[in-house]
CSV table of C-alpha atoms and ligand atoms in Angstrom, one decimal:
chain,number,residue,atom,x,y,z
A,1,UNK,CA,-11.6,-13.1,31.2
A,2,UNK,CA,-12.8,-9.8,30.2
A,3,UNK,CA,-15.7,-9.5,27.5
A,4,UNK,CA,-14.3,-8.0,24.2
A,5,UNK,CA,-14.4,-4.2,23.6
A,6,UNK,CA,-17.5,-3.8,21.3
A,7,UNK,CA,-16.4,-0.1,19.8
A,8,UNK,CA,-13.4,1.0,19.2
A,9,UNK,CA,-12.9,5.1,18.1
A,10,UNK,CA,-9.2,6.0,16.6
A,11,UNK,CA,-8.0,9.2,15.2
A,12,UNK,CA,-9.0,8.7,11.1
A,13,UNK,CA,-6.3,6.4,9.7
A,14,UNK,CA,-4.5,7.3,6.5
A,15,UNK,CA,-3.7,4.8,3.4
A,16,UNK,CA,-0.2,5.3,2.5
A,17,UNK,CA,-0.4,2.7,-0.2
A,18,UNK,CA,-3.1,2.9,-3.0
A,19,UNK,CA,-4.5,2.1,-6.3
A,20,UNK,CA,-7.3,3.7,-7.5
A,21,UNK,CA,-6.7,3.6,-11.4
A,22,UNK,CA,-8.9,6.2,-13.1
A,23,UNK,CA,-12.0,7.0,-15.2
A,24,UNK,CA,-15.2,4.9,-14.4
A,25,UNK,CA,-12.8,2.5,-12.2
A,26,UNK,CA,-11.3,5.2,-10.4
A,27,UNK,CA,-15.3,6.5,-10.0
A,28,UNK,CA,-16.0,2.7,-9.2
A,29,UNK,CA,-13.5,2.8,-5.7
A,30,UNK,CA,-12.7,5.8,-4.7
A,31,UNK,CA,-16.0,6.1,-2.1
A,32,UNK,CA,-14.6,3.1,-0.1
A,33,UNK,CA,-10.8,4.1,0.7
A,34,UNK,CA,-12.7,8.2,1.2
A,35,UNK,CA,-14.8,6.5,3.7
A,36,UNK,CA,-12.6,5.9,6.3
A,37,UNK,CA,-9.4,7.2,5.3
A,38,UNK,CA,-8.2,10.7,5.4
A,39,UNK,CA,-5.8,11.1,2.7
A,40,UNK,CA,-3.8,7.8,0.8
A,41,UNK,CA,-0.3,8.2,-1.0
A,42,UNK,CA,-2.1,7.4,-5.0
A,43,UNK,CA,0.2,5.3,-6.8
A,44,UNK,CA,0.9,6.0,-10.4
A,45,UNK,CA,1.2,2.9,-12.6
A,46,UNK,CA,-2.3,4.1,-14.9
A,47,UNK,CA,-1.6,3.7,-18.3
A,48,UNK,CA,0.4,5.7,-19.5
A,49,UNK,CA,2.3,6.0,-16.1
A,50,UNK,CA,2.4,9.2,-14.3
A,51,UNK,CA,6.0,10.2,-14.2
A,52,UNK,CA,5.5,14.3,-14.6
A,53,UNK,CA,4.1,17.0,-11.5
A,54,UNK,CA,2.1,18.2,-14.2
A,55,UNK,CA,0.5,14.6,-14.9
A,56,UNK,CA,0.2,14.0,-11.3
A,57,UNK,CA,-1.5,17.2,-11.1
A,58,UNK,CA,-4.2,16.7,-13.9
A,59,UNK,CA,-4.5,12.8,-12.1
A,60,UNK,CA,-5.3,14.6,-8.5
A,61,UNK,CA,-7.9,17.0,-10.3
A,62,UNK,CA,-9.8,14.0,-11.5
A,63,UNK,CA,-9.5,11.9,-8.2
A,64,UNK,CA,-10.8,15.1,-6.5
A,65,UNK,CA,-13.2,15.6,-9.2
A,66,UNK,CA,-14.6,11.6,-8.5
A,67,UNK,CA,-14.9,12.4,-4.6
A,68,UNK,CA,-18.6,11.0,-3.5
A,69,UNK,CA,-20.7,14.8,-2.5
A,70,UNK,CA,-20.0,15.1,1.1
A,71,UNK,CA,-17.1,13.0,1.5
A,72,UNK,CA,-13.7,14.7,2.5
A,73,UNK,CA,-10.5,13.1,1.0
A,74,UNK,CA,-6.8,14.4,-0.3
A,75,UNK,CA,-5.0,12.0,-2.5
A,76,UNK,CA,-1.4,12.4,-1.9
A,77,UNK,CA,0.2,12.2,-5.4
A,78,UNK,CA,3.4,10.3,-6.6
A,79,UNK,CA,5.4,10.0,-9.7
A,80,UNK,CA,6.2,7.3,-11.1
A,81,UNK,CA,10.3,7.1,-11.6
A,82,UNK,CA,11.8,5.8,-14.9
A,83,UNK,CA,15.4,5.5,-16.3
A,84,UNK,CA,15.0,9.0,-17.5
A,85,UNK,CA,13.6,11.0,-14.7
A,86,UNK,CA,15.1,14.2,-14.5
A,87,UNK,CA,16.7,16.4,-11.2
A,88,UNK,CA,14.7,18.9,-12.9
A,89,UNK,CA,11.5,16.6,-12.1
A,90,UNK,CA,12.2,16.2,-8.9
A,91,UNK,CA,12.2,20.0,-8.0
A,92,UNK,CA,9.2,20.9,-9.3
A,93,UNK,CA,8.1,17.8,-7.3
A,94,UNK,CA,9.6,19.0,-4.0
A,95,UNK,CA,8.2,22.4,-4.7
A,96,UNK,CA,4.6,21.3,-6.0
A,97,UNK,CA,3.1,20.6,-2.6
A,98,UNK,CA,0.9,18.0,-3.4
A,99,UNK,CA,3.6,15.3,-4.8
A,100,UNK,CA,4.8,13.1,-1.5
A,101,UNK,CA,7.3,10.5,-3.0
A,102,UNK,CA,8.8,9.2,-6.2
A,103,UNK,CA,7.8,5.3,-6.8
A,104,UNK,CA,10.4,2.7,-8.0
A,105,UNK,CA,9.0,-0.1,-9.8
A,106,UNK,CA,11.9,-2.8,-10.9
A,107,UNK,CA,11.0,-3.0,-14.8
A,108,UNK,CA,8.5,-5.7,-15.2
A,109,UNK,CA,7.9,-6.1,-11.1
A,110,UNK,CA,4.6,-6.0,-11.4
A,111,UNK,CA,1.3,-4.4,-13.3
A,112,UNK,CA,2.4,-1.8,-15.6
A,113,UNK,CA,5.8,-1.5,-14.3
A,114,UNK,CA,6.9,-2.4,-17.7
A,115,UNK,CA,8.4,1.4,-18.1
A,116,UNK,CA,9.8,1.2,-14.5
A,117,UNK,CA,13.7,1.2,-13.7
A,118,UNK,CA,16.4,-1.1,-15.9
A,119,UNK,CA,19.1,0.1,-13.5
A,120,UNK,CA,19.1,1.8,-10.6
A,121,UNK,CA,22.7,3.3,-11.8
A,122,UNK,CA,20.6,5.0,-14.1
A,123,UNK,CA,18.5,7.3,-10.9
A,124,UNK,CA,21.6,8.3,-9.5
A,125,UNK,CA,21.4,11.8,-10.3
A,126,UNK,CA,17.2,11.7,-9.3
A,127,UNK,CA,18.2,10.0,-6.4
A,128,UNK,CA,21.4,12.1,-5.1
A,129,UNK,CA,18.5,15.0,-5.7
A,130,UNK,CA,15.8,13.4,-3.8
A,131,UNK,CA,18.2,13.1,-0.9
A,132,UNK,CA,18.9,16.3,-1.2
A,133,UNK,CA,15.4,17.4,-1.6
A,134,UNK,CA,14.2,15.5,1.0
A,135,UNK,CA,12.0,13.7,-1.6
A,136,UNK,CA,10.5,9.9,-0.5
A,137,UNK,CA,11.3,7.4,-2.6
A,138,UNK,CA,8.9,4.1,-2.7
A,139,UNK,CA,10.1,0.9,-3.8
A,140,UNK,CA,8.4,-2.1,-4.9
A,141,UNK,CA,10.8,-4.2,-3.4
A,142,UNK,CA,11.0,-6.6,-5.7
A,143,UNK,CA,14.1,-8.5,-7.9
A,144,UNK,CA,13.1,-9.2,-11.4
A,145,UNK,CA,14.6,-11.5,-13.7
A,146,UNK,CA,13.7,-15.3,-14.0
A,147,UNK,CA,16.7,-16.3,-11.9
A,148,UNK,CA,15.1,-15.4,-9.4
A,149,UNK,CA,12.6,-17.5,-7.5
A,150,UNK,CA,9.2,-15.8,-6.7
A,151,UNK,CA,9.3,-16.1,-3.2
A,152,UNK,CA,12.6,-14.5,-3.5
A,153,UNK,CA,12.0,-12.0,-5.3
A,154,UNK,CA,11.9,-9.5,-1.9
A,155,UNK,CA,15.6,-10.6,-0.4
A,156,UNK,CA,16.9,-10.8,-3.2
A,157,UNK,CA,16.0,-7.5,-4.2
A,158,UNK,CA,17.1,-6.2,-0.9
A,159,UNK,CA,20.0,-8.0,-0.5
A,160,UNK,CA,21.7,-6.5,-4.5
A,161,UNK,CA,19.9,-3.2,-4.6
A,162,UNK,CA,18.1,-1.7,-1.6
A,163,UNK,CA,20.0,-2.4,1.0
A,164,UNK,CA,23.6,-0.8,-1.6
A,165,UNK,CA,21.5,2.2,-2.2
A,166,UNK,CA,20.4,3.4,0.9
A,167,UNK,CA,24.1,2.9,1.9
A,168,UNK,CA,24.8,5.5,-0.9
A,169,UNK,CA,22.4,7.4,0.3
A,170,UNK,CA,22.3,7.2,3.9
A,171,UNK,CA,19.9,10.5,4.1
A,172,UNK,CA,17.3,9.3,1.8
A,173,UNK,CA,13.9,8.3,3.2
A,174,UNK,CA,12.4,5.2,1.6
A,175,UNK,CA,9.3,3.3,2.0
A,176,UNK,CA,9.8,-0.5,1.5
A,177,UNK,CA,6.4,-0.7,0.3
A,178,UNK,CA,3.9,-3.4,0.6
A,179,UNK,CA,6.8,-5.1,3.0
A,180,UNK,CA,6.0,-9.3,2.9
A,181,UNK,CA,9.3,-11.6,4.4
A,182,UNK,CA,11.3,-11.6,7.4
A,183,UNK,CA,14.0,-10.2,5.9
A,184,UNK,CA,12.5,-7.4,5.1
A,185,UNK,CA,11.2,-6.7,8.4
A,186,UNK,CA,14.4,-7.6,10.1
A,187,UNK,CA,16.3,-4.7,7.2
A,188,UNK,CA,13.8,-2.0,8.4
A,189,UNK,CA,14.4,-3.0,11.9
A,190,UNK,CA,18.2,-3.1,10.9
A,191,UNK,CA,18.2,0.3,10.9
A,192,UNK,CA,20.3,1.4,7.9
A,193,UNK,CA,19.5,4.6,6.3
A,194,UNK,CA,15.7,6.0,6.7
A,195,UNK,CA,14.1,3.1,6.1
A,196,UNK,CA,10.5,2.7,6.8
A,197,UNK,CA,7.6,0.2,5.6
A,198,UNK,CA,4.4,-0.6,4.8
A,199,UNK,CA,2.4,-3.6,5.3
A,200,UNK,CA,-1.0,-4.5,3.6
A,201,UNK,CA,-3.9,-6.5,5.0
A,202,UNK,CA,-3.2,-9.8,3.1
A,203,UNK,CA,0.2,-10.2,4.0
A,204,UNK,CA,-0.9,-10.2,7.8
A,205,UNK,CA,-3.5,-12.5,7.5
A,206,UNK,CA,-2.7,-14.8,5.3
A,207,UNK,CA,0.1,-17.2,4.2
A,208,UNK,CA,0.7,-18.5,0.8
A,209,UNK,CA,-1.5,-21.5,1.9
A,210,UNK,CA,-4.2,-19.6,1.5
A,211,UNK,CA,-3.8,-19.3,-2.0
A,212,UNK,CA,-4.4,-22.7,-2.7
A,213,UNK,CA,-6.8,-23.6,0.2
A,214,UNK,CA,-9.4,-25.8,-1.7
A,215,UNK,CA,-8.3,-24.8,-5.1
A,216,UNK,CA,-6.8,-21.9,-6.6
A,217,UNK,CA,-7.7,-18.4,-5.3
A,218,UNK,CA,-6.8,-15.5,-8.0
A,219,UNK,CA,-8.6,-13.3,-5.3
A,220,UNK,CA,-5.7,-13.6,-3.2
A,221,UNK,CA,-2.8,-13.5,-6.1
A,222,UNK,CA,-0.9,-10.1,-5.5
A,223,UNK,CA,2.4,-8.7,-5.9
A,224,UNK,CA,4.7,-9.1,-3.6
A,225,UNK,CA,2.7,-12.8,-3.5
A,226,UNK,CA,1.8,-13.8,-0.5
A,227,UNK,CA,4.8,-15.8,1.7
A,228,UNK,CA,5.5,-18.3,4.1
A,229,UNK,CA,3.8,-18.6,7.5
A,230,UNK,CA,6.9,-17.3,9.4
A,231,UNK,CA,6.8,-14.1,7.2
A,232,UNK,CA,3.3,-13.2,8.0
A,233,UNK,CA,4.1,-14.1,11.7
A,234,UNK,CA,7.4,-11.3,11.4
A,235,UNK,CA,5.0,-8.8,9.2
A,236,UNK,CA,2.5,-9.3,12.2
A,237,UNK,CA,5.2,-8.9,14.9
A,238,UNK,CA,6.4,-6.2,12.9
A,239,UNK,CA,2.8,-4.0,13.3
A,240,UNK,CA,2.1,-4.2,16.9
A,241,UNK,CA,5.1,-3.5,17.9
A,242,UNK,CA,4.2,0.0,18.4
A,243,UNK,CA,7.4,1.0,15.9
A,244,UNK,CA,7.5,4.4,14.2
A,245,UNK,CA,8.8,2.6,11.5
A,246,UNK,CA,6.0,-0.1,10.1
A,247,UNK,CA,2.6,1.7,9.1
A,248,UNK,CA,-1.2,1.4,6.9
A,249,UNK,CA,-0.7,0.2,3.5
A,250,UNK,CA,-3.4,-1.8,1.8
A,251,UNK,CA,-1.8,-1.9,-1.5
A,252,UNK,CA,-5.6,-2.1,-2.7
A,253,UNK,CA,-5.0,-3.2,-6.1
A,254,UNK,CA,-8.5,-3.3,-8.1
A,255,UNK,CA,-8.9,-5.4,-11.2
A,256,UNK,CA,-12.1,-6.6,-12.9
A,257,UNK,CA,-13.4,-10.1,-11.9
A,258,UNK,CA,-12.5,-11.1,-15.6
A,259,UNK,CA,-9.3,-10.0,-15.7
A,260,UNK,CA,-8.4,-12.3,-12.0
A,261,UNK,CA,-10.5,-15.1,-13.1
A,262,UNK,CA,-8.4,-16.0,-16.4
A,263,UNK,CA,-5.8,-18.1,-17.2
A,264,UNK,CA,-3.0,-15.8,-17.0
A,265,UNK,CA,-4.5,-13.7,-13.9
A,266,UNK,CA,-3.4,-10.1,-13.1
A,267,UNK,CA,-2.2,-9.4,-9.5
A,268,UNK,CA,-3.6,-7.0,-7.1
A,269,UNK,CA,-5.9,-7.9,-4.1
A,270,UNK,CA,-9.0,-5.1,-3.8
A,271,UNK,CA,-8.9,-4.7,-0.2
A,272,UNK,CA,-10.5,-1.1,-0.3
A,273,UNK,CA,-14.3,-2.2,0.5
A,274,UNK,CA,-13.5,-3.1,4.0
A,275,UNK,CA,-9.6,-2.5,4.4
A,276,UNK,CA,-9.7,-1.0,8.3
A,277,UNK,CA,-11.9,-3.7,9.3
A,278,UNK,CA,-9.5,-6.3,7.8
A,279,UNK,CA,-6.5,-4.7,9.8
A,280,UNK,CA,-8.9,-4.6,12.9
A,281,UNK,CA,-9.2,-8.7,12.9
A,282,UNK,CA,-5.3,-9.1,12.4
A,283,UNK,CA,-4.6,-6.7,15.0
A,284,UNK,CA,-7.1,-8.4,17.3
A,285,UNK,CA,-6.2,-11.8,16.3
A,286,UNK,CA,-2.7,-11.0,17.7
A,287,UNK,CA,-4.3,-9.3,21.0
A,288,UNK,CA,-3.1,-6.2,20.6
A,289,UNK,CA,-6.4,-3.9,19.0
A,290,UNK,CA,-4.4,-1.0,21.0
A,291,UNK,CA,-1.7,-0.8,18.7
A,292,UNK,CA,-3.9,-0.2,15.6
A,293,UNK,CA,-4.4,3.5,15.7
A,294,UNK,CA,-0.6,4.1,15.6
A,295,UNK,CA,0.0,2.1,13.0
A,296,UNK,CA,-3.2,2.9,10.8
A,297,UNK,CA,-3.1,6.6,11.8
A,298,UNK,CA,0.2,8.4,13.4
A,299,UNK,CA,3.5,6.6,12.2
A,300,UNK,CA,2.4,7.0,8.1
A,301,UNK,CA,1.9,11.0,9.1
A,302,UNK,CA,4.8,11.2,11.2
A,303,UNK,CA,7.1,9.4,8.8
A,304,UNK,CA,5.7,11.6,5.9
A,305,UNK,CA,6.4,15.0,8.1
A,306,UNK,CA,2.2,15.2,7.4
A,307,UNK,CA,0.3,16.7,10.4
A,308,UNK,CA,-2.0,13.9,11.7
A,309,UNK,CA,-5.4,14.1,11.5
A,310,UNK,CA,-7.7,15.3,13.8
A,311,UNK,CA,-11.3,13.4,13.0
A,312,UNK,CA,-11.9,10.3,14.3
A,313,UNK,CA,-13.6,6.9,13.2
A,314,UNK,CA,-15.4,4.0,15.1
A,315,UNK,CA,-15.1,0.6,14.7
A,316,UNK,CA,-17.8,-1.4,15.7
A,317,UNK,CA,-17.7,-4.8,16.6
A,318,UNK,CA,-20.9,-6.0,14.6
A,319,UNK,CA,-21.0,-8.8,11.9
A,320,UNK,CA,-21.4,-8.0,8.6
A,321,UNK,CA,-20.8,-10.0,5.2
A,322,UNK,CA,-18.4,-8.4,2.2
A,323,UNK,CA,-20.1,-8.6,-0.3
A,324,UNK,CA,-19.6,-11.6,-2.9
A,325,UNK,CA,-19.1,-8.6,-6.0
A,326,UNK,CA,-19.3,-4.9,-6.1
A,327,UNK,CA,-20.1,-2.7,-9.7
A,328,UNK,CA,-16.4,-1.8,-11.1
A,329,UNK,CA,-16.7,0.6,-14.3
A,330,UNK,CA,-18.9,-1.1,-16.9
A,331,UNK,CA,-18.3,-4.5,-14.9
A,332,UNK,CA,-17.6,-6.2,-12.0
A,333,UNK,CA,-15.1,-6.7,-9.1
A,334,UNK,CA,-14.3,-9.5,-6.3
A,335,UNK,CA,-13.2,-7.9,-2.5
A,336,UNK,CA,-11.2,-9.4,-0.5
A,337,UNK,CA,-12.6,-12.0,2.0
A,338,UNK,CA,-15.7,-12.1,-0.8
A,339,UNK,CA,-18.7,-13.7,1.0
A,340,UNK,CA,-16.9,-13.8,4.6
A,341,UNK,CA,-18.4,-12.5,7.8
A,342,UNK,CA,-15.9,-9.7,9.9
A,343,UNK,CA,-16.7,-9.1,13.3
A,344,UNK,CA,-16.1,-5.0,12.7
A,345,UNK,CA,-17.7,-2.7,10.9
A,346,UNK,CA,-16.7,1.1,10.3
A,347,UNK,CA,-19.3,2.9,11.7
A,348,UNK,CA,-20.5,5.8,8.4
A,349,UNK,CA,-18.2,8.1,9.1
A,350,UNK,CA,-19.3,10.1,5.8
A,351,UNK,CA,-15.6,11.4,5.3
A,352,UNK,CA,-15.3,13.6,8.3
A,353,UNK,CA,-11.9,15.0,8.1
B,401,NCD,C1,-0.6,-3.7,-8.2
B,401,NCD,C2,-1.5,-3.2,-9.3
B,401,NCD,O1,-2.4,-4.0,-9.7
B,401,NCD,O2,-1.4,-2.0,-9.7
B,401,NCD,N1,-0.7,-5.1,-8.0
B,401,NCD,C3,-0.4,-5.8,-6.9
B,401,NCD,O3,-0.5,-7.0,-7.0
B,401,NCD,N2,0.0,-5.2,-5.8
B,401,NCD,C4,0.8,-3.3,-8.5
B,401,NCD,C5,1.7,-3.3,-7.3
B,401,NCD,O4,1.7,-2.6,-6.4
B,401,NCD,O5,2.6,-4.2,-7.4
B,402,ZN,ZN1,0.9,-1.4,-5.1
């Protein structure tokens, strides 16, 4: 048998999903996504949401403004789509230059979706004109209602609304985001429409076992939650298969340790601290390390019509621990894998673009 690679240098990987909320938070994470990621689609449930260009530009002046000295980093702005989003909107969003996608959230999917979508009858005119435009639209791919089982949340969804409106709108591109089930792999692979997703690092290395391994884990308590073992063995098929179509999402979803470790817990898993090393291990785990630099770093671009980027970062393979906590505004926040050694670091890249 071989010995293991112990660097590995890929063309600088892009986030194309992301939270990084704003103020001291945003101030709080900002430096680790900037660190080894070129650019990262921002998403734009703050409160209140960001559903105007001219809010999305005022949010991108502040993210830029919150940029570590010496680090190199352009946040690739979204608006955040509602019942009463105009055709209007969605021009000055084509035209703006800095806008890359309109997000659906289902009303009540998630954190602060509550002024999301009631009825996706009710986008047909933003949606004919995104088509149109050319505009992406990202979906949180989730059914609401409480019908619905949780772990069905993502078929279902698919199945009544996603898979009707791309057929409406065969020219549209969409981003399943933050892609978690079978099904959803197999619709992207399906091939209807311009259908393209992305997967985070949670959802390809762990099952929803891992939620209760031991006792209950808020850490790991995200939205789409996490799914069955076969899922995460379709999301993982799914990434190193070397398809255009499947790409870099982390879906890092920072909350303050209080607000996870509480009876009614919020969801979001803060993968940011150590998100390309996290990808590295699934990758590697499923023996194919090659494949990660098309998936973190050319199929997000390509898909986006974005030129792809021309520094580079090295992985080394050199264990480190995450640390148990991290400063987060005026408090404090858990990472993902809290306390757990990886056998790759990112080598200080500093932001090189
Ligand atoms: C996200 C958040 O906290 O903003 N939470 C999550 O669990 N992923 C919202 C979202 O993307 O669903
Ligand atoms: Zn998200």
């Amino acid at each position: 048998m071989s010995s293991p690679v112990s660097t590995l240098t890929i063309t600088r990987p892009d986030d194309w999903h992301l939270h990084l909320r704003d103020g001291a938070e945003l101030a709080s994470v900002l430096g680790y996504t900037a660190r080894a990621f070129a650019r990262a689609i921002v998403m734009p449930n703050l409160r209140p949401p960001v559903t105007t260009v001219k809010q999305a530009a005022r949010y991108r002046d502040r993210i830029r403004a919150a940029l570590p000295a010496g680090m190199s980093f352009e946040p690739l702005m979204t608006l955040y789509l509602t019942d009463t989003t105009s055709p209007a909107e969605i021009d000055r969003a084509a035209a703006s230059g800095f806008v890359a996608g309109v997000k659906l959230y289902p009303a009540g999917a998630t954190t602060h979706s509550d002024a999301g979508v009631t009825s996706l009858a009710r986008c047909a005119a933003a949606f004919e004109r995104m088509e149109e435009r050319d505009v992406v639209l990202q979906v949180h791919g989730e059914a609401t209602g409480d019908d619905v089982d949780p772990y069905d949340r993502e078929s279902v969804f698919i199945e009544r609304e996603l898979a009707p409106l791309v057929a409406r709108h065969p020219g549209l591109r969409v981003v399943l985001e933050h892609v978690t089930t079978r099904a959803g792999v197999e619709f992207v692979r399906a091939g209807a429409g311009k259908v393209a997703a992305t997967i985070t690092p949670q959802h390809l290395l762990y099952n929803r076992g891992a939620m209760f391994r031991g006792g209950l884990r808020p850490h790991l308590y995200c939205l789409p939650i996490l799914k069955r073992e076969r899922d995460r063995e379709a999301l993982v098929a799914a990434a190193i298969a070397g398809d255009p179509r499947f790409f870099l999402g982390t879906d890092s979803a920072p909350h303050e340790r209080y607000a996870k470790e509480t009876a009614c817990g919020c969801a979001g898993v803060f993968s940011a601290p150590a998100a390309l090393e996290l990808y590295a291990r699934a990758f590697e785990e499923a023996g194919r390390l090659d494949r990660l630099e098309s998936f973190s770093s050319f199929n997000g671009a390509d898909f986006y019509r974005l030129p792809r980027n021309q520094g580079r970062v090295t992985l080394e393979r050199r264990a480190w621990t995450v640390p148990e906590s991290l400063p987060f505004g005026a408090g404090e926040i858990v990472p993902m894998c809290a306390g757990e050694t990886l056998a790759w670091q990112l080598r200080d890249a500093g932001g090189a673009p």
